[in-house]
């Protein structure tokens, strides 16, 4: 009568009972441990992680340097004071390293060596990074309006949702910020709508949740030019595209433009929650005066997360992960394109580096593909704003053998598909 529940079944029941759910169909892997590119479940199975916890574990799960840094920091101090008051060595060292990496990218992309005096404001998440960037733009320019792009995703807090361009996710939470105009992503002609009333334009250089949409090559340079013409700040949201994901440190480097404000998150923390935004010192200054303390955070830049992030950035640098992502991404894309030629259900394979989208003909084919891959031990996923794109975003340390195994699983899933 009374069914004996195995450990993982009981956990699944409690997960559904006690944790607020975000959908009716959670993927439901019961995690036991994770290492490198693999996640191990409590029932003894292992899964190749081909989405990196959505573009987070760029250096793989539980990198030993990260684990060591977290341990060492935990032995010294955890929360000591809200951000901005005390001098916490690990926070300072992380800021120095991050600014150096971002400034190098700005120099490469702009061709200008000496103009940079960037500062970093740490946050707990990507959405808070965008909130901060939007507030910074309003205060710096004294203007109110924002321009964003259709099908963008910038996060789920009220400000970030206000610049997120998908009606179905906005509608239940109206009224959002009033002064936001959405333009078609990739359309140069529509950029003339950006005028002197605009405080900032916020843009993902490659749209992630829209289904891995790479804009035409003239789009971002034209956007940069238009922002300069009207004095609007350009906020580039690299929460998903940053830290080597697209085959460069930052995606803006593909088009040789630089933003006024760069927002980051996800992979920065090496598996711990850390985001933030970077801007020139003269811009960032407006947060420290008139009135002082007008943008503060208790936990942003937590020492444990900074220690983890510092170790993660060192790994990315030492192992040259952006370049590795470019090389591995090309190989993977070629293999996926071969698959697409064989199976007409696959409409397109696109993306840069290891940020790849595989577009299917129908929603049903897409869902079945994701489900069947998971069944065979390969974790892929969808993207938020479309039901026809499979997201491929493995850790940047993925090996050729792991890629080959993943592609063989995908081929088998396609061969045996009944849809
Ligand atoms: N911006 C982009 C481009 C994202 O992809 C995401 C998350 O997927 C966010 C912002 C929000 O980040 P978070 O979930 O850390 O708040």
Short mmCIF file of C-alpha atoms and ligand atoms in Angstrom, two decimals:
data_model
loop_
_atom_site.label_atom_id
_atom_site.label_comp_id
_atom_site.label_asym_id
_atom_site.label_seq_id
_atom_site.Cartn_x
_atom_site.Cartn_y
_atom_site.Cartn_z
CA UNK A 1 0.00 0.00 0.00
CA UNK A 2 2.49 2.57 1.19
CA UNK A 3 5.14 2.95 -1.54
CA UNK A 4 8.69 3.13 -0.24
CA UNK A 5 10.22 6.28 -1.64
CA UNK A 6 13.81 6.26 -2.80
CA UNK A 7 15.96 9.19 -1.67
CA UNK A 8 15.71 11.04 -4.97
CA UNK A 9 11.93 10.55 -5.25
CA UNK A 10 11.45 12.02 -1.80
CA UNK A 11 13.66 14.96 -2.72
CA UNK A 12 11.67 15.51 -5.91
CA UNK A 13 8.44 15.55 -3.88
CA UNK A 14 9.88 18.04 -1.41
CA UNK A 15 11.22 20.16 -4.28
CA UNK A 16 7.69 20.41 -5.66
CA UNK A 17 6.17 20.93 -2.20
CA UNK A 18 8.49 23.51 -0.67
CA UNK A 19 10.14 25.41 -3.51
CA UNK A 20 8.22 27.96 -5.58
CA UNK A 21 8.06 26.63 -9.11
CA UNK A 22 8.94 28.64 -12.21
CA UNK A 23 7.19 26.34 -14.68
CA UNK A 24 5.07 23.21 -14.85
CA UNK A 25 7.86 21.29 -16.51
CA UNK A 26 11.14 21.59 -14.59
CA UNK A 27 13.99 19.55 -16.08
CA UNK A 28 14.17 17.75 -12.75
CA UNK A 29 17.70 16.30 -12.68
CA UNK A 30 18.42 15.48 -9.01
CA UNK A 31 21.95 16.80 -8.58
CA UNK A 32 24.46 14.90 -6.46
CA UNK A 33 27.69 16.56 -7.56
CA UNK A 34 29.31 18.25 -10.53
CA UNK A 35 32.80 18.43 -11.94
CA UNK A 36 34.32 19.75 -15.17
CA UNK A 37 31.67 19.43 -17.88
CA UNK A 38 29.65 16.76 -16.08
CA UNK A 39 26.75 16.73 -13.62
CA UNK A 40 26.13 13.53 -11.63
CA UNK A 41 22.63 12.72 -10.38
CA UNK A 42 21.60 10.91 -7.23
CA UNK A 43 20.44 7.88 -9.17
CA UNK A 44 23.99 7.29 -10.40
CA UNK A 45 23.63 8.76 -13.89
CA UNK A 46 25.90 11.33 -15.42
CA UNK A 47 25.00 14.15 -17.77
CA UNK A 48 27.22 16.16 -20.11
CA UNK A 49 26.41 19.80 -19.41
CA UNK A 50 25.89 21.48 -22.78
CA UNK A 51 24.28 24.66 -21.41
CA UNK A 52 26.63 25.53 -18.50
CA UNK A 53 23.77 26.33 -16.10
CA UNK A 54 22.82 28.90 -18.76
CA UNK A 55 26.20 30.38 -19.65
CA UNK A 56 27.59 30.36 -16.11
CA UNK A 57 30.13 27.54 -15.79
CA UNK A 58 32.46 28.74 -18.56
CA UNK A 59 35.48 27.29 -16.70
CA UNK A 60 33.59 24.08 -15.86
CA UNK A 61 32.00 23.00 -12.60
CA UNK A 62 33.96 23.28 -9.37
CA UNK A 63 37.27 24.29 -10.86
CA UNK A 64 39.90 23.36 -8.22
CA UNK A 65 41.33 26.91 -8.17
CA UNK A 66 37.86 28.31 -7.49
CA UNK A 67 37.12 25.78 -4.75
CA UNK A 68 40.47 26.56 -3.11
CA UNK A 69 39.92 30.32 -3.29
CA UNK A 70 36.47 29.97 -1.70
CA UNK A 71 37.88 27.81 1.11
CA UNK A 72 40.70 30.25 1.80
CA UNK A 73 38.38 33.25 1.83
CA UNK A 74 35.91 31.44 4.12
CA UNK A 75 38.74 31.01 6.62
CA UNK A 76 39.37 34.79 6.65
CA UNK A 77 36.10 36.77 6.48
CA UNK A 78 32.64 36.61 4.95
CA UNK A 79 30.32 39.62 5.08
CA UNK A 80 32.12 42.42 6.87
CA UNK A 81 30.19 45.53 5.82
CA UNK A 82 27.80 46.74 3.11
CA UNK A 83 29.47 47.52 -0.21
CA UNK A 84 31.42 50.75 -0.48
CA UNK A 85 32.47 51.41 3.11
CA UNK A 86 35.23 49.04 4.21
CA UNK A 87 38.28 48.14 2.14
CA UNK A 88 38.10 44.41 1.50
CA UNK A 89 41.26 43.16 -0.19
CA UNK A 90 39.66 40.46 -2.29
CA UNK A 91 37.05 42.90 -3.66
CA UNK A 92 39.78 45.37 -4.61
CA UNK A 93 41.89 42.67 -6.28
CA UNK A 94 38.92 41.41 -8.26
CA UNK A 95 38.01 44.95 -9.40
CA UNK A 96 41.62 45.54 -10.48
CA UNK A 97 41.73 42.29 -12.48
CA UNK A 98 38.29 42.77 -14.06
CA UNK A 99 38.99 46.38 -15.02
CA UNK A 100 42.33 45.32 -16.58
CA UNK A 101 40.62 42.61 -18.66
CA UNK A 102 37.77 44.87 -19.77
CA UNK A 103 40.09 47.80 -20.50
CA UNK A 104 42.27 45.56 -22.67
CA UNK A 105 39.15 44.56 -24.60
CA UNK A 106 38.18 48.27 -24.96
CA UNK A 107 41.66 49.07 -26.25
CA UNK A 108 41.55 46.25 -28.82
CA UNK A 109 38.03 47.16 -29.95
CA UNK A 110 38.46 50.94 -30.05
CA UNK A 111 42.08 51.14 -31.15
CA UNK A 112 42.46 53.81 -28.44
CA UNK A 113 45.19 53.04 -25.92
CA UNK A 114 44.98 55.62 -23.21
CA UNK A 115 41.45 56.92 -22.72
CA UNK A 116 40.30 54.36 -20.21
CA UNK A 117 39.69 54.81 -16.52
CA UNK A 118 37.01 52.22 -15.91
CA UNK A 119 35.50 51.41 -12.53
CA UNK A 120 33.48 48.39 -11.44
CA UNK A 121 30.30 48.39 -9.38
CA UNK A 122 29.55 44.84 -8.12
CA UNK A 123 26.06 43.35 -7.93
CA UNK A 124 24.58 39.98 -6.98
CA UNK A 125 23.07 39.22 -10.38
CA UNK A 126 22.72 40.21 -14.01
CA UNK A 127 19.38 41.91 -13.56
CA UNK A 128 20.78 44.09 -10.76
CA UNK A 129 23.67 45.00 -13.04
CA UNK A 130 21.19 46.28 -15.61
CA UNK A 131 19.14 48.10 -12.94
CA UNK A 132 22.30 49.90 -11.86
CA UNK A 133 23.27 50.74 -15.43
CA UNK A 134 19.84 52.22 -16.20
CA UNK A 135 19.88 54.33 -13.03
CA UNK A 136 23.41 55.46 -13.78
CA UNK A 137 22.39 56.58 -17.26
CA UNK A 138 19.43 58.58 -15.95
CA UNK A 139 21.48 60.31 -13.32
CA UNK A 140 24.43 61.02 -15.60
CA UNK A 141 22.44 62.37 -18.55
CA UNK A 142 19.52 63.91 -16.65
CA UNK A 143 17.27 62.31 -19.31
CA UNK A 144 14.44 59.84 -18.74
CA UNK A 145 13.84 57.78 -21.85
CA UNK A 146 15.34 54.37 -22.68
CA UNK A 147 15.54 52.60 -26.00
CA UNK A 148 15.73 48.80 -26.08
CA UNK A 149 15.19 46.08 -28.67
CA UNK A 150 12.36 43.72 -29.50
CA UNK A 151 12.86 40.21 -28.12
CA UNK A 152 15.63 41.38 -25.78
CA UNK A 153 16.09 39.89 -22.32
CA UNK A 154 17.66 41.93 -19.54
CA UNK A 155 16.33 40.28 -16.36
CA UNK A 156 13.22 40.01 -14.22
CA UNK A 157 13.32 42.91 -11.77
CA UNK A 158 10.99 45.79 -12.64
CA UNK A 159 13.59 48.03 -14.33
CA UNK A 160 15.21 45.27 -16.35
CA UNK A 161 11.81 43.84 -17.27
CA UNK A 162 10.83 47.32 -18.46
CA UNK A 163 13.54 47.12 -21.13
CA UNK A 164 12.88 43.46 -21.94
CA UNK A 165 11.21 43.24 -25.33
CA UNK A 166 8.71 40.41 -25.11
CA UNK A 167 5.12 41.39 -24.50
CA UNK A 168 3.95 38.10 -22.99
CA UNK A 169 6.40 38.48 -20.09
CA UNK A 170 5.76 42.21 -19.63
CA UNK A 171 1.99 42.27 -19.75
CA UNK A 172 1.22 40.60 -16.35
CA UNK A 173 3.43 43.11 -14.54
CA UNK A 174 2.28 46.39 -16.06
CA UNK A 175 2.63 49.26 -15.43
CA UNK A 176 6.37 49.08 -16.01
CA UNK A 177 8.68 52.06 -16.68
CA UNK A 178 6.78 54.30 -19.07
CA UNK A 179 9.48 55.89 -21.18
CA UNK A 180 10.79 52.89 -23.11
CA UNK A 181 10.74 52.46 -26.89
CA UNK A 182 11.51 49.13 -28.55
CA UNK A 183 13.21 49.01 -31.96
CA UNK A 184 13.70 45.98 -34.20
CA UNK A 185 17.02 44.29 -33.38
CA UNK A 186 19.49 44.48 -36.25
CA UNK A 187 17.62 47.16 -38.22
CA UNK A 188 19.98 50.07 -38.92
CA UNK A 189 17.29 52.28 -40.46
CA UNK A 190 15.23 52.39 -37.29
CA UNK A 191 18.14 53.76 -35.24
CA UNK A 192 17.20 57.31 -36.28
CA UNK A 193 14.37 56.98 -33.71
CA UNK A 194 17.06 57.41 -31.04
CA UNK A 195 17.10 61.13 -30.23
CA UNK A 196 18.28 63.71 -27.66
CA UNK A 197 15.60 62.64 -25.18
CA UNK A 198 17.20 59.23 -24.75
CA UNK A 199 19.27 58.59 -21.60
CA UNK A 200 20.50 55.22 -22.76
CA UNK A 201 20.10 52.47 -25.28
CA UNK A 202 20.41 49.00 -23.77
CA UNK A 203 21.34 46.16 -26.08
CA UNK A 204 22.64 42.58 -26.02
CA UNK A 205 25.34 42.39 -28.71
CA UNK A 206 24.05 38.90 -29.55
CA UNK A 207 20.50 38.29 -28.36
CA UNK A 208 20.45 35.15 -26.23
CA UNK A 209 16.89 34.49 -25.14
CA UNK A 210 15.56 35.61 -28.52
CA UNK A 211 17.14 32.44 -29.93
CA UNK A 212 20.85 33.30 -30.39
CA UNK A 213 20.39 36.16 -32.87
CA UNK A 214 23.60 37.62 -34.31
CA UNK A 215 22.95 41.11 -35.77
CA UNK A 216 24.16 42.15 -39.24
CA UNK A 217 27.72 43.47 -39.12
CA UNK A 218 26.75 47.11 -39.68
CA UNK A 219 24.25 47.21 -36.81
CA UNK A 220 26.33 47.72 -33.66
CA UNK A 221 28.74 50.23 -35.28
CA UNK A 222 25.69 52.22 -36.49
CA UNK A 223 24.15 52.03 -33.00
CA UNK A 224 27.38 53.29 -31.42
CA UNK A 225 27.49 56.17 -33.93
CA UNK A 226 23.86 57.14 -33.33
CA UNK A 227 24.32 57.16 -29.53
CA UNK A 228 27.33 59.44 -29.95
CA UNK A 229 25.36 61.80 -32.23
CA UNK A 230 22.54 62.31 -29.71
CA UNK A 231 24.52 61.99 -26.46
CA UNK A 232 22.76 58.82 -25.26
CA UNK A 233 24.76 56.27 -23.30
CA UNK A 234 25.18 52.85 -24.88
CA UNK A 235 24.69 50.06 -22.34
CA UNK A 236 25.84 46.70 -23.66
CA UNK A 237 24.41 43.80 -21.69
CA UNK A 238 27.09 41.09 -21.81
CA UNK A 239 25.65 39.13 -18.91
CA UNK A 240 25.31 36.12 -21.19
CA UNK A 241 27.82 36.86 -23.96
CA UNK A 242 30.73 37.89 -21.73
CA UNK A 243 33.84 36.05 -20.58
CA UNK A 244 34.73 34.15 -23.72
CA UNK A 245 31.31 32.71 -24.49
CA UNK A 246 31.27 34.05 -28.08
CA UNK A 247 34.95 33.40 -28.84
CA UNK A 248 36.22 36.79 -27.64
CA UNK A 249 36.46 38.09 -24.09
CA UNK A 250 33.41 40.25 -24.87
CA UNK A 251 31.07 40.10 -27.85
CA UNK A 252 31.49 43.82 -28.67
CA UNK A 253 35.00 42.94 -29.85
CA UNK A 254 33.48 41.21 -32.91
CA UNK A 255 32.37 44.63 -34.17
CA UNK A 256 35.12 46.89 -32.83
CA UNK A 257 32.87 49.13 -30.80
CA UNK A 258 32.85 49.82 -27.06
CA UNK A 259 29.93 50.65 -24.77
CA UNK A 260 29.62 53.49 -22.26
CA UNK A 261 28.37 51.03 -19.68
CA UNK A 262 29.10 47.30 -19.76
CA UNK A 263 26.95 44.94 -17.69
CA UNK A 264 28.22 41.52 -16.65
CA UNK A 265 27.12 38.53 -14.59
CA UNK A 266 26.72 34.77 -14.98
CA UNK A 267 30.24 33.39 -15.77
CA UNK A 268 32.02 36.17 -13.86
CA UNK A 269 31.58 34.49 -10.49
CA UNK A 270 33.03 31.11 -11.53
CA UNK A 271 29.87 29.45 -10.21
CA UNK A 272 29.12 31.94 -7.42
CA UNK A 273 26.60 34.79 -7.80
CA UNK A 274 28.33 37.95 -8.95
CA UNK A 275 27.46 40.56 -11.56
CA UNK A 276 28.11 44.22 -12.02
CA UNK A 277 28.57 47.13 -14.35
CA UNK A 278 31.60 49.03 -15.56
CA UNK A 279 31.82 52.62 -16.71
CA UNK A 280 34.32 55.43 -16.88
CA UNK A 281 35.13 57.00 -13.51
CA UNK A 282 33.57 60.37 -14.55
CA UNK A 283 30.24 58.60 -15.25
CA UNK A 284 30.31 56.36 -12.19
CA UNK A 285 30.99 59.41 -10.00
CA UNK A 286 27.30 60.43 -10.06
CA UNK A 287 26.49 57.58 -7.67
CA UNK A 288 28.68 59.03 -4.94
CA UNK A 289 27.18 62.53 -4.78
CA UNK A 290 23.94 64.57 -4.94
CA UNK A 291 22.97 62.75 -2.77
CA UNK A 292 25.68 60.38 -1.62
CA UNK A 293 24.56 56.76 -1.10
CA UNK A 294 21.97 57.03 -3.89
CA UNK A 295 22.77 53.53 -5.17
CA UNK A 296 23.90 51.03 -2.54
CA UNK A 297 23.93 47.27 -1.99
CA UNK A 298 24.40 45.08 1.07
CA UNK A 299 25.76 41.95 -0.56
CA UNK A 300 27.04 43.15 -3.97
CA UNK A 301 30.72 42.19 -4.14
CA UNK A 302 30.49 39.60 -1.35
CA UNK A 303 34.06 38.52 -0.45
CA UNK A 304 33.41 34.83 -1.10
CA UNK A 305 32.05 35.58 -4.56
CA UNK A 306 34.89 37.99 -5.34
CA UNK A 307 37.44 35.33 -4.34
CA UNK A 308 35.71 32.84 -6.62
CA UNK A 309 35.50 35.37 -9.48
CA UNK A 310 39.16 36.34 -9.16
CA UNK A 311 40.21 32.69 -9.41
CA UNK A 312 37.82 32.17 -12.34
CA UNK A 313 39.21 35.15 -14.29
CA UNK A 314 42.74 33.85 -13.72
CA UNK A 315 41.73 30.46 -15.12
CA UNK A 316 40.08 32.09 -18.17
CA UNK A 317 43.25 34.10 -18.81
CA UNK A 318 45.74 31.29 -18.17
CA UNK A 319 43.86 28.78 -20.30
CA UNK A 320 43.04 31.38 -22.96
CA UNK A 321 39.41 30.32 -22.89
CA UNK A 322 38.04 33.01 -25.23
CA UNK A 323 40.30 31.74 -28.02
CA UNK A 324 39.54 28.14 -27.15
CA UNK A 325 35.84 28.96 -27.34
CA UNK A 326 36.32 30.38 -30.85
CA UNK A 327 38.18 27.30 -32.08
CA UNK A 328 35.94 24.69 -30.40
CA UNK A 329 32.84 26.66 -31.40
CA UNK A 330 33.80 26.52 -35.10
CA UNK A 331 34.38 22.77 -34.90
CA UNK A 332 31.07 22.21 -33.13
CA UNK A 333 29.17 24.45 -35.53
CA UNK A 334 30.57 22.55 -38.52
CA UNK A 335 29.43 19.23 -37.01
CA UNK A 336 25.98 20.65 -36.24
CA UNK A 337 25.71 21.99 -39.78
CA UNK A 338 26.46 18.50 -41.10
CA UNK A 339 23.63 17.25 -38.90
CA UNK A 340 21.36 19.96 -40.30
CA UNK A 341 22.12 18.86 -43.87
CA UNK A 342 21.09 15.32 -42.98
CA UNK A 343 17.92 16.18 -41.07
CA UNK A 344 15.62 18.73 -42.71
CA UNK A 345 13.82 19.33 -39.39
CA UNK A 346 16.85 21.49 -38.49
CA UNK A 347 16.37 24.84 -40.18
CA UNK A 348 19.52 26.69 -39.15
CA UNK A 349 22.63 26.50 -36.98
CA UNK A 350 23.96 29.92 -35.91
CA UNK A 351 26.00 31.75 -33.32
CA UNK A 352 29.52 32.71 -32.41
CA UNK A 353 32.06 30.77 -30.34
CA UNK A 354 30.28 28.41 -27.98
CA UNK A 355 27.02 30.38 -28.01
CA UNK A 356 25.12 28.40 -30.61
CA UNK A 357 21.45 28.16 -31.54
CA UNK A 358 19.95 25.24 -33.47
CA UNK A 359 16.62 26.23 -34.96
CA UNK A 360 14.01 23.55 -35.63
CA UNK A 361 10.94 23.68 -37.84
CA UNK A 362 8.43 23.20 -35.03
CA UNK A 363 8.00 23.60 -31.28
CA UNK A 364 7.23 19.87 -30.94
CA UNK A 365 10.49 18.84 -32.62
CA UNK A 366 12.43 21.24 -30.41
CA UNK A 367 10.87 19.97 -27.19
CA UNK A 368 11.30 16.32 -28.17
CA UNK A 369 14.96 16.94 -29.04
CA UNK A 370 15.70 18.54 -25.65
CA UNK A 371 13.82 15.79 -23.79
CA UNK A 372 15.43 12.92 -25.67
CA UNK A 373 18.94 14.36 -25.33
CA UNK A 374 18.40 14.61 -21.57
CA UNK A 375 17.18 11.03 -21.50
CA UNK A 376 20.47 10.01 -23.12
CA UNK A 377 22.60 12.05 -20.70
CA UNK A 378 23.10 15.28 -22.66
CA UNK A 379 21.81 18.55 -21.22
CA UNK A 380 20.68 21.07 -23.84
CA UNK A 381 17.86 23.59 -23.44
CA UNK A 382 15.59 26.09 -25.10
CA UNK A 383 15.70 29.88 -25.04
CA UNK A 384 13.07 32.02 -23.35
CA UNK A 385 11.55 33.96 -26.23
CA UNK A 386 11.21 31.25 -28.88
CA UNK A 387 9.98 27.69 -28.84
CA UNK A 388 11.95 26.55 -31.86
CA UNK A 389 15.58 27.06 -30.86
CA UNK A 390 17.83 24.70 -28.92
CA UNK A 391 20.57 26.45 -26.96
CA UNK A 392 24.06 24.94 -27.14
CA UNK A 393 26.47 26.54 -24.65
CA UNK A 394 28.89 24.03 -23.12
CA UNK A 395 31.67 25.02 -20.71
CA UNK A 396 34.52 26.59 -22.70
CA UNK A 397 36.86 23.85 -21.45
CA UNK A 398 34.88 21.16 -23.30
CA UNK A 399 37.14 18.58 -24.98
CA UNK A 400 36.99 17.33 -28.58
CA UNK A 401 36.00 13.87 -27.28
CA UNK A 402 33.11 15.35 -25.29
CA UNK A 403 31.98 17.32 -28.35
CA UNK A 404 32.10 14.16 -30.48
CA UNK A 405 30.08 12.24 -27.90
CA UNK A 406 27.46 15.02 -27.69
CA UNK A 407 27.10 15.20 -31.46
CA UNK A 408 26.71 11.41 -31.65
CA UNK A 409 23.91 11.62 -29.07
CA UNK A 410 22.21 14.38 -31.06
CA UNK A 411 22.52 12.34 -34.27
CA UNK A 412 20.97 9.31 -32.56
CA UNK A 413 18.15 11.45 -31.16
CA UNK A 414 17.44 12.75 -34.67
CA UNK A 415 17.64 9.24 -36.22
CA UNK A 416 15.19 7.79 -33.71
CA UNK A 417 12.85 10.77 -33.52
CA UNK A 418 9.25 9.85 -34.11
CA UNK A 419 8.09 13.45 -34.56
N1 LIG B 1 20.84 39.89 -19.23
C1 LIG B 1 20.96 38.84 -20.06
C2 LIG B 1 21.42 39.06 -21.46
C3 LIG B 1 20.65 37.56 -19.61
O1 LIG B 1 20.75 36.51 -20.45
C4 LIG B 1 20.21 37.39 -18.27
C5 LIG B 1 19.85 36.06 -17.76
O2 LIG B 1 19.65 35.11 -18.47
C6 LIG B 1 20.11 38.52 -17.45
C7 LIG B 1 20.43 39.75 -17.96
C8 LIG B 1 19.63 38.39 -16.03
O3 LIG B 1 20.62 37.83 -15.24
P1 LIG B 1 20.24 37.23 -13.79
O4 LIG B 1 19.39 36.02 -14.03
O5 LIG B 1 21.58 36.92 -13.16
O6 LIG B 1 19.51 38.28 -13.06
#
